[in-house]
Amino acid sequence: MSFAVAADLYDRFMGKYSVLLSPQLADFAAVSRGQRALDVGCGPGALTTELVARLGPAAVSAVDPSQSFVEAARERHPGVEVQEAAAERLPFGAGAFDATLAQLVVHFMPDPIAGLAEMKRVTRAGGVVAACVWDHGGGQGPLSLFWRPAHELDPDVEDESELPGVREGHLAELFERAGLRELERTVLESAVEHESFDDWWEPFTLGVGPAGSYVAGLDDRRRIELRERCRALIPPAPFTIVAHAWAARGRV
Ligand SMILES: C[S@@+](CC[C@H](N)C(=O)[O-])C[C@H]1O[C@@H](n2cnc3c(N)ncnc32)[C@H](O)[C@@H]1O
């Protein structure tokens, strides 16, 4: 599993981008004081931090199937109930939460409709289920400048463009198939400045997520070839990567 990695490595790679989505996703789901919320696929806790700031730790629960992330989320969020579990089998009773959110997770679920249906089950009637995934399908995700040259060098590479929910409209389609109603969708944005090419490239070598696993599997020659192809595409430093995420929300 490409997320069985230390939390600080995740922070240096995807965490830099995901933390900027959290307030936007919480706003989109209208998370507000007095509610109980669940963070599904919490990772080390980017969205958990935002939920705790709004609701307090006792009103927030979080789950993730990665043991290292669960340990980090527990350490970083004292008072939050963090459990090792996948979206498809949530360890909560029906209607336990006012809002159930998944940030950058649906595209990794082996069965996204079952995962979203479980998120619906643990949310009370009238409550909100919300999620976002990167626009890997439309080429405006944070990794697009990596996957494009990777694909040129290796046409068989499994980039993330075919994953569920990553093309426009597909996330909302999955919500509908999971039985959610009053669907709404929007686009969230995350802009991260990189001070040099190395600052951008080094996180790809940490083994995090599908891109990190791909780099880890290359021999030296192919890794250097890919790195230099990326270098030719990256704007002069410092440069900012602006990434888009599709978001959907629905009511139970
Ligand atoms: C890109 S990370 C997102 C982490 C965090 N939500 C964030 O925004 O930084 C994807 C997360 O989904 C988790 N994940 C993978 N499959 C999952 C599943 N079936 N159910 C719940 N979480 C899953 C991974 O362990 C990982 O923590």
Short mmCIF file of C-alpha atoms in Angstrom, two decimals, residues 3-219:
data_model
loop_
_atom_site.label_atom_id
_atom_site.label_comp_id
_atom_site.label_asym_id
_atom_site.label_seq_id
_atom_site.Cartn_x
_atom_site.Cartn_y
_atom_site.Cartn_z
CA PHE A 3 0.25 5.05 2.02
CA ALA A 4 2.10 2.77 4.47
CA VAL A 5 4.65 5.55 4.94
CA ALA A 6 5.70 7.90 7.72
CA ALA A 7 3.41 10.88 8.21
CA ASP A 8 6.20 13.44 7.80
CA LEU A 9 6.98 12.07 4.32
CA TYR A 10 3.31 12.50 3.39
CA ASP A 11 3.43 16.07 4.76
CA ARG A 12 6.36 16.88 2.47
CA PHE A 13 4.61 15.43 -0.58
CA MET A 14 0.80 15.62 -0.79
CA GLY A 15 0.23 17.22 2.60
CA LYS A 16 1.48 20.58 1.31
CA TYR A 17 -1.38 20.65 -1.19
CA SER A 18 -4.10 18.89 0.79
CA VAL A 19 -3.93 21.17 3.84
CA LEU A 20 -5.07 24.08 1.64
CA LEU A 21 -8.20 22.20 0.58
CA SER A 22 -9.42 21.47 4.13
CA PRO A 23 -11.08 24.83 4.98
CA GLN A 24 -12.67 24.90 1.52
CA LEU A 25 -14.12 21.39 1.85
CA ALA A 26 -15.36 22.11 5.39
CA ASP A 27 -17.04 25.32 4.14
CA PHE A 28 -18.60 23.46 1.20
CA ALA A 29 -20.02 20.88 3.66
CA ALA A 30 -21.19 23.75 5.94
CA VAL A 31 -19.42 22.25 8.96
CA SER A 32 -20.27 24.45 11.94
CA ARG A 33 -20.16 24.49 15.74
CA GLY A 34 -22.47 22.06 17.48
CA GLN A 35 -22.14 19.35 14.83
CA ARG A 36 -20.43 15.95 14.99
CA ALA A 37 -18.18 15.16 12.01
CA LEU A 38 -16.25 12.17 10.63
CA ASP A 39 -13.06 12.45 8.55
CA VAL A 40 -12.81 9.35 6.32
CA GLY A 41 -9.30 8.53 5.04
CA CYS A 42 -7.88 11.15 7.39
CA GLY A 43 -4.20 10.43 6.62
CA PRO A 44 -2.04 12.29 9.16
CA GLY A 45 -4.97 14.69 9.66
CA ALA A 46 -5.05 17.72 7.33
CA LEU A 47 -8.86 17.88 7.35
CA THR A 48 -9.06 16.62 10.95
CA THR A 49 -7.21 19.80 12.04
CA GLU A 50 -9.83 21.97 10.35
CA LEU A 51 -12.74 19.97 11.83
CA VAL A 52 -11.22 20.21 15.33
CA ALA A 53 -10.81 24.00 14.94
CA ARG A 54 -14.51 24.28 14.09
CA LEU A 55 -16.09 21.66 16.36
CA GLY A 56 -13.60 20.78 19.11
CA PRO A 57 -11.84 17.39 19.41
CA ALA A 58 -14.67 15.57 21.22
CA ALA A 59 -17.03 16.18 18.29
CA VAL A 60 -14.62 14.79 15.65
CA SER A 61 -13.88 11.18 14.67
CA ALA A 62 -11.43 10.00 12.02
CA VAL A 63 -10.55 6.74 10.27
CA ASP A 64 -7.81 5.55 7.92
CA PRO A 65 -6.65 2.06 6.85
CA SER A 66 -2.96 3.04 7.12
CA GLN A 67 -1.57 2.19 10.55
CA SER A 68 1.24 4.79 10.38
CA PHE A 69 -1.26 7.53 9.53
CA VAL A 70 -3.63 6.47 12.32
CA GLU A 71 -0.77 6.67 14.83
CA ALA A 72 0.23 10.13 13.55
CA ALA A 73 -3.36 11.41 13.55
CA ARG A 74 -3.82 10.20 17.15
CA GLU A 75 -0.63 11.92 18.25
CA ARG A 76 -1.45 15.16 16.44
CA HIS A 77 -5.07 15.34 17.60
CA PRO A 78 -5.43 14.47 21.26
CA GLY A 79 -9.07 13.93 22.17
CA VAL A 80 -10.11 12.91 18.65
CA GLU A 81 -11.28 9.31 18.24
CA VAL A 82 -9.06 7.91 15.45
CA GLN A 83 -9.62 4.32 14.29
CA GLU A 84 -7.93 2.07 11.74
CA ALA A 85 -10.70 1.37 9.21
CA ALA A 86 -11.61 1.71 5.54
CA ALA A 87 -14.56 3.67 4.17
CA GLU A 88 -16.25 0.50 2.99
CA ARG A 89 -16.66 -0.76 6.60
CA LEU A 90 -17.01 2.13 9.02
CA PRO A 91 -17.00 1.21 12.73
CA PHE A 92 -19.95 3.47 13.64
CA GLY A 93 -23.67 3.10 14.05
CA ALA A 94 -26.25 4.51 11.63
CA GLY A 95 -26.77 8.28 11.77
CA ALA A 96 -23.85 8.94 14.16
CA PHE A 97 -22.65 12.13 12.41
CA ASP A 98 -24.06 15.41 11.08
CA ALA A 99 -21.34 15.60 8.43
CA THR A 100 -19.10 12.90 6.94
CA LEU A 101 -16.22 14.04 4.74
CA ALA A 102 -13.48 12.41 2.67
CA GLN A 103 -10.66 14.58 1.34
CA LEU A 104 -8.64 13.05 -1.53
CA VAL A 105 -9.80 9.52 -0.70
CA VAL A 106 -12.68 8.38 -2.95
CA HIS A 107 -10.34 7.70 -5.91
CA PHE A 108 -8.34 5.26 -3.72
CA MET A 109 -11.34 3.29 -2.49
CA PRO A 110 -11.42 -0.23 -3.96
CA ASP A 111 -15.23 0.12 -4.04
CA PRO A 112 -16.14 3.85 -4.08
CA ILE A 113 -19.89 3.31 -4.22
CA ALA A 114 -19.79 1.00 -1.18
CA GLY A 115 -17.52 3.54 0.58
CA LEU A 116 -19.87 6.45 -0.13
CA ALA A 117 -22.90 4.35 0.84
CA GLU A 118 -21.22 3.61 4.18
CA MET A 119 -20.51 7.34 4.63
CA LYS A 120 -24.23 7.90 4.00
CA ARG A 121 -25.23 5.19 6.49
CA VAL A 122 -23.26 6.75 9.37
CA THR A 123 -24.69 10.24 8.65
CA ARG A 124 -28.04 11.29 10.14
CA ALA A 125 -31.09 11.98 7.96
CA GLY A 126 -30.71 15.50 6.55
CA GLY A 127 -26.94 15.46 7.25
CA VAL A 128 -24.21 16.06 4.67
CA VAL A 129 -21.72 13.78 2.92
CA ALA A 130 -18.95 15.64 1.06
CA ALA A 131 -15.76 14.66 -0.74
CA CYS A 132 -13.11 16.00 -3.08
CA VAL A 133 -10.58 14.37 -5.41
CA TRP A 134 -7.86 15.91 -7.57
CA ASP A 135 -8.55 16.71 -11.21
CA HIS A 136 -6.16 14.01 -12.42
CA GLY A 137 -8.51 13.31 -15.34
CA GLY A 138 -8.49 16.88 -16.72
CA GLY A 139 -4.76 17.42 -16.19
CA GLN A 140 -5.06 20.07 -13.48
CA GLY A 141 -4.05 17.97 -10.48
CA PRO A 142 -0.89 18.70 -8.47
CA LEU A 143 0.90 15.77 -10.14
CA SER A 144 0.06 16.55 -13.76
CA LEU A 145 3.57 17.89 -14.49
CA PHE A 146 4.92 14.56 -13.26
CA TRP A 147 2.54 12.10 -14.92
CA ARG A 148 2.73 13.73 -18.38
CA PRO A 149 6.47 13.04 -18.96
CA ALA A 150 6.17 9.70 -17.13
CA HIS A 151 3.54 8.73 -19.69
CA GLU A 152 5.72 9.89 -22.61
CA LEU A 153 8.60 7.71 -21.40
CA ASP A 154 6.38 4.75 -20.51
CA PRO A 155 3.05 4.67 -22.40
CA ASP A 156 1.92 1.74 -20.23
CA VAL A 157 2.35 3.61 -16.96
CA GLU A 158 -0.72 3.54 -14.74
CA ASP A 159 -1.08 7.21 -13.97
CA GLU A 160 -4.01 8.38 -11.83
CA SER A 161 -6.16 9.70 -14.68
CA GLU A 162 -8.43 6.63 -14.83
CA LEU A 163 -9.23 6.46 -11.12
CA PRO A 164 -12.86 6.84 -10.00
CA GLY A 165 -14.05 10.41 -9.56
CA VAL A 166 -11.06 12.20 -11.10
CA ARG A 167 -12.75 13.31 -14.33
CA GLU A 168 -15.26 16.14 -14.37
CA GLY A 169 -18.69 15.15 -13.07
CA HIS A 170 -17.75 11.60 -12.12
CA LEU A 171 -17.54 12.21 -8.36
CA ALA A 172 -21.12 13.54 -8.31
CA GLU A 173 -22.17 10.54 -10.42
CA LEU A 174 -20.72 8.21 -7.74
CA PHE A 175 -22.59 10.18 -5.04
CA GLU A 176 -25.83 9.67 -6.95
CA ARG A 177 -25.22 5.95 -7.37
CA ALA A 178 -24.55 5.70 -3.61
CA GLY A 179 -28.04 7.10 -2.98
CA LEU A 180 -27.20 10.66 -1.91
CA ARG A 181 -29.67 13.43 -2.87
CA GLU A 182 -29.69 17.21 -3.45
CA LEU A 183 -26.27 16.93 -5.08
CA GLU A 184 -24.07 19.95 -5.56
CA ARG A 185 -20.58 20.22 -6.99
CA THR A 186 -17.80 22.75 -7.11
CA VAL A 187 -14.07 23.11 -7.81
CA LEU A 188 -11.55 23.68 -5.00
CA GLU A 189 -8.11 25.18 -5.60
CA SER A 190 -4.74 24.71 -3.94
CA ALA A 191 -1.72 26.85 -4.91
CA VAL A 192 1.73 25.87 -3.61
CA GLU A 193 4.92 27.79 -4.27
CA HIS A 194 8.13 25.83 -4.88
CA GLU A 195 11.43 27.62 -4.40
CA SER A 196 13.43 25.38 -6.74
CA PHE A 197 13.12 22.39 -9.03
CA ASP A 198 14.66 20.15 -6.34
CA ASP A 199 12.11 21.38 -3.81
CA TRP A 200 9.41 20.15 -6.24
CA TRP A 201 11.13 16.87 -7.31
CA GLU A 202 12.51 15.54 -4.01
CA PRO A 203 9.06 14.67 -2.53
CA PHE A 204 8.44 12.33 -5.50
CA THR A 205 11.42 10.25 -4.30
CA LEU A 206 9.87 9.56 -0.85
CA GLY A 207 7.71 6.62 -1.94
CA VAL A 208 4.38 8.26 -1.10
CA GLY A 209 1.21 7.45 -3.10
CA PRO A 210 1.08 6.02 -6.64
CA ALA A 211 3.61 8.59 -8.00
CA GLY A 212 6.11 7.87 -5.21
CA SER A 213 5.70 4.11 -5.71
CA TYR A 214 6.30 4.55 -9.43
CA VAL A 215 9.55 6.48 -8.90
CA ALA A 216 10.70 3.93 -6.30
CA GLY A 217 10.29 1.15 -8.89
CA LEU A 218 12.51 2.82 -11.54
CA ASP A 219 16.19 2.00 -11.98
#
